[in-house]
Structures are given as C-alpha cells and as structure tokens.
C-alpha cells in the first residue's frame, strides 16, 4: 500500500496543474493516478494529427445514449486517456470564455469565482508569446502562441467575415469576445504544448512527486464521512492508496461523477438501483451535464491548399525539418464569436473554421480539397445527465447531454448555418469557393436546415457541469470545491462548472486546477 499527503486522480488539464502546484512545496508528498499512460504516441505532439487519436488507445472512446434531439443518433465523446488528458488530444484552441460567464457563477453565491478573481490564475498558467499585459502572463507552464503557419483558407475566412460586416478581433481573451480572427493555440514551435508537457514533465523531476500510469481508480474509500484513500486497478491487481490530507478528483465531467457514484456518493435512488451502498445522498452528482454543439457548412475548394495534402512526404519532411507547413495546423485556425441577441451578456455562437473537411468528427471525408465552417452553439441551454450503466467500475457510464432538447439551441445553430453561408459568399472566398457540399444548395428553408442540423450536429468535446459548484439542491461541491458532506475530498475539473462557459474549455479547466491548488495550499 502506498500513501501520500495528497492524491490527485486524473493527469489531465486540471489534474496536472493541481499536482504540479501541490508538489512545488517539497514538504508535500503527492501521488497522481492516471488510467492512461505517458504521452509517448508521436501523433499527440503533431498538431494536425489530433483527429488520428480518435478511437485510439489514448481515447476513452465514449458515446452517448441515443439523443432524441439528434434523431436518436448516438454521439461520439472523445476524452483523453493519457498524460495530459484531453489536452493531449484536443484542437489546442486557447479560449477563456466571456467574463460574464464567471461573474454569473459568482452572482449565484460562488464567492471568489468572478472573472477578476480568476484572471490571476489565467495569467499564471500561461506563457503568452506576444508578451505580458494586463490580461496575459509570461513564464507560466502552458505556451500560448499564434498559429505557426496559418493556411490561406483560414486567412480568407477572417477577411470574408470582415467583408460581411463583422469586426476584427486580434485577442479573444482580453474581455472583448465578439468578432473574428485567428485563434491562439497551446503550441510551442509548431508542436502541441499540453499539460503533460508544461506541468507534468517538470513535476516528474521532483522527489516528492509520483505519477502512476495505467492506474484506474475504481472506488473512493470513505470512513466516518472522510475520504481516506482510493482503490485502483494496476497491472491486473487491485490496490489501495491512502491519503493523509486530501484527495482531489480531477477525472473530468464524465469520469469524476462516475467515480463518485461508484463510491456511493450521489442520488440515493440511482445508487439503490445499481446496488451500491449509500455513503452520501447528493442528488446532483451526474446531473446538469452540458456540452456545446456544432454543425458543419462545407465546401469544395477550387485550389489545392487544404489539409488534404498534409500526409504527403513533402509535408512530412517540412515538418520534421522546420516545424512549419500543414502539419502545424490545429484544424480550427480561425473563427469568431457572434451575439445574436443584443440583451445576451455573451455571444451565443462561436465559429471554428477548418481548412479541410470536418464532417461527423472527421469520419466522413469526401475526396479532394475542401473547407468547413463549423457553426457552434456555445450559449447552451440543453442539459442532460450521467448515470451508471452498472456497478462495474470498468463499464462505461450512460452519457446523455440532452443534445438540442431546448428549442433555443436549435434556433442558434440555424442562425449559425445562415451566417456561415453568408461569410463564405464574401469576395475573399471567390478564388477558393467551389460547390457547397453540406448542407447543399437544395437545403434553404428553415425546416430543411433544422432537419440537417439534427442529422449532422455533433458535440464540440466540451462536457461540463456534472458535479456543479454551489449551494442549491443539485450542488455537489462548495465554492472551495469541497464535496458536500465528505471531508478531505474535492473535485477540480470541468464538472464543477455551474453553467458551461461559452468557449473552448481547456484553458478554464487548467485555471480551475490552478485555483484549486491555491485554495488547498492556503488552507493547509
């Protein structure tokens, strides 16, 4: 049996940050358990190869239950099962979300979670290549860069948006989110800069830090209302790790609620159905599950400049020699935010532009060169839940995002498709714009487009909210991220979001990890 002052479960975006900060003090012993392994797969570090990691051994490879709002399709849910977690398999877009998102959290009684409270953690986590400013920091673990070698199609998208009447936004993370531009990415010199690279590698050199790969946590050990350890499977054997101070659960919006439920922490009726002894009746565990949705507007390209050429020997040599070319692309190089309702505090629409085909997660790729405008619903109102499939800790949970169950979400995506088409009609695309592949020229009416949306919309891989922070009946953690009713246990990942933020969630997850560690050290 091993023991440590602190045990962190999950080496992902938040978990790596928590473990790194707690182990900065040599007096703290820190054990990190990760169900996956080290980030040794070469494609992890080549930006344009991220979709090659889908359905691979570094992916939990989940799927939802049938979604009525998607014509009863099951949706693919990729999650990183590797050092760095999903920061090792994502599209590397660096976004914080609108300040009003966090201010809304604080206004609901979550003291310390307003945007001005969180800005120091966003700053300390990053090394902003553009330099230090009031909004950005330097010297932090995660490198934030402009695209290394932006594709001409991505540049055309920004120009076309400006021609359509939208404003240029050179920095989506300075508090002013609306407009279009190139996205900054978590890359360094054309390579992915995940939390495994930025946080875990330096931490692994510390004598007080141990990271145990291929260690699948199966149950938290609770005695007299206190978390004293965790059971886990490693190399085919069951083991127990004891914690002296606190256990921090950073397994993400899917695996964190699953482990709580397996440990008897959750809705009493559901635990009874699964024949799991009740430890704490917390009805909110697994509830409030949310994600963003996106729908493609795709065109054939008249010029052979898309990422369809990324697999050529020439591009391979170019990347190996200079870390430039098509393989540096994160696919979503440019994009923007649009507010549909002037009364909304934040934009409801986010666009990702891909200089390639990206249809149904990239699994359906037409021949030849093309480009895709992904209209994204980020003002999500639809909610679902996560439940156990069984008491087997190795069985995947039942994931239900309630995709497009709220009519307002459908209306936002409908507007997004029309805006995407409008932008592509602008003169900047004249030299590139071929025939519209999807939705197709015949799909023009609202009914036709809504039918198309329900057939082709996918999630944007941003699950959140399933262990929400707060004080209401469905709250799982308090504003210090302590699990209600259980001492010595916190949750720190996207699951604690009371409401999903309106942008890519990787940077906010790292921020949550940074803040969690700061609160733990402050209290210690």
Steps between C-alpha positions, in 0.01 A plus 500: 500500500624848416410822677540870435398833646300574187361267237389639163285281274538586134807642324300720265461874457403574861666204670844573360476858623387392848777243534766742373404777743456275805840339440679836469533487880750222573327436832192365317499146366275473195375189322335533158295209364429491125297230323696554180871508433776749413454720193745296291279464190674719236173624348411668830768761440426569131210748501327396177495136611263553793201339330715192430491446877121451499403138577861424596652362819545856636125566472232384746289473184161561659165550334168636616173321535269566201422871483140589401614850398742343251243266348602236753863485390767399750768768524872426519663639816882506479686543831874479552619184678866601521732739680359843426148358468296669232763776469702228323233424238311829456516769231717726719282812471579741785180662623389614845132570447316826550556683833126508563497118517713508813325802643178301475661219701598749770157665501346159576687495830835358391726754664844534342392380156436834325715580200724749681554237770607243240713719273815448715468124450454537124812718495719275716424187296622643171806613315350742249739527205366847419632619836359603835198727533215571738322194360790266430795356689844373408713231654213260574489128418279515189630665184240707313591590143361634177459234227844398376411490130135599440331357195392743226145371535501594869621850414230527233236414760606792718506735201158377389353558846626858492354549153167371637502773762648335809791658682855373528583362843876452551457372858194302609631480857520865602135524604363607159393179328292599197656505154719276286869424479767234531480289815798470730604144575672303775803423287873570511707510184239313302445224755219434748563648845273295725486489878710184476776708340455819701412366846574128534848480349647755743311347794629150424851619587396566862575244769171569679286426193398162361286450190360150456382426144245234405345534846121494463323637809199282583368621838568770754550372854278693741506444876282695744431770244863549395684392185803301615612347172416345167480152358652458153595232252858483378664225296203273556498533877283695745683744723425768758675836538456686829480878521609691808358844416275525194401315186430718197283346229596640158368229271279726287129553448446134407729307733476719812125449551539135402758441776289685756201281413709183516607615846144539626489878465203614294122470464378241749238352263750450218757342732233264630418397143870425446524314834772733626496575875409861569777714650359848434171593336603771253226522233709724273777251422476436126228762447539834313715334231551738209705529181529732203371396158625578151379445146710505181454724198741342251624593152722357233816707449603617153865514608702212641607672819297317767628254758415217262867521402637463854593134456736558208870410544587863426289628792650233726852615413405866539360442847798290610749760382339830594171431685310692233241404241164326509586274795521800734129565449260441789219482239306780671748777418253787478151582612294745696212579731159646416236631739154435356298669774609849600372430851724195542799557729724289275507366142291190441685398183863403451645413161797272436633506147676191371713509183391141437195276513369447855170315482374275778824524693707466184381144445319587173748666265417565135771468238706803403557833668238675706440731794249505785335777699393351832216703651507436873231533765676630813210666681376150581164462674451125453599280794528130561641257752755227564401172663671171568449217256574257784709471814791373290764774527641411159166533320451830316229722652174601334563846354204719404567863407137563406637629169276768342217424740442875545343679204719808549810290433360388166425863408860601579644231273253592225626859516856370501452304178357806327784724626759243391354493149494880490868526592607247236313701233730800566759599234796371703387147418445553127826328403439204731124447513378192315163332530335480840526141620296541820224586573472516120340753268159333530484558877369855533185505714504503879346153506762360264786651699363389837470147364859526381615630840343208682669259258849654500553695823768363730635599839810721521659273765441739791304297761443693821276555800442148637635577852385859515627754748252683721259483790174387339346153512701375201835644607773240551789722614521830687694805370817351653430191283445281809245224447195571714485266797838331443816627667838478329353480148485762226414500133694725261420475128232607250236310695486773766379766256151611614438595139722423202710794383447625145829390343757222487544353847864390519645826636218537757568144620866583556391817682271291723797279584716800582233653726428169672867454587524857628198449728637171633840651576339805658296284735795271579 
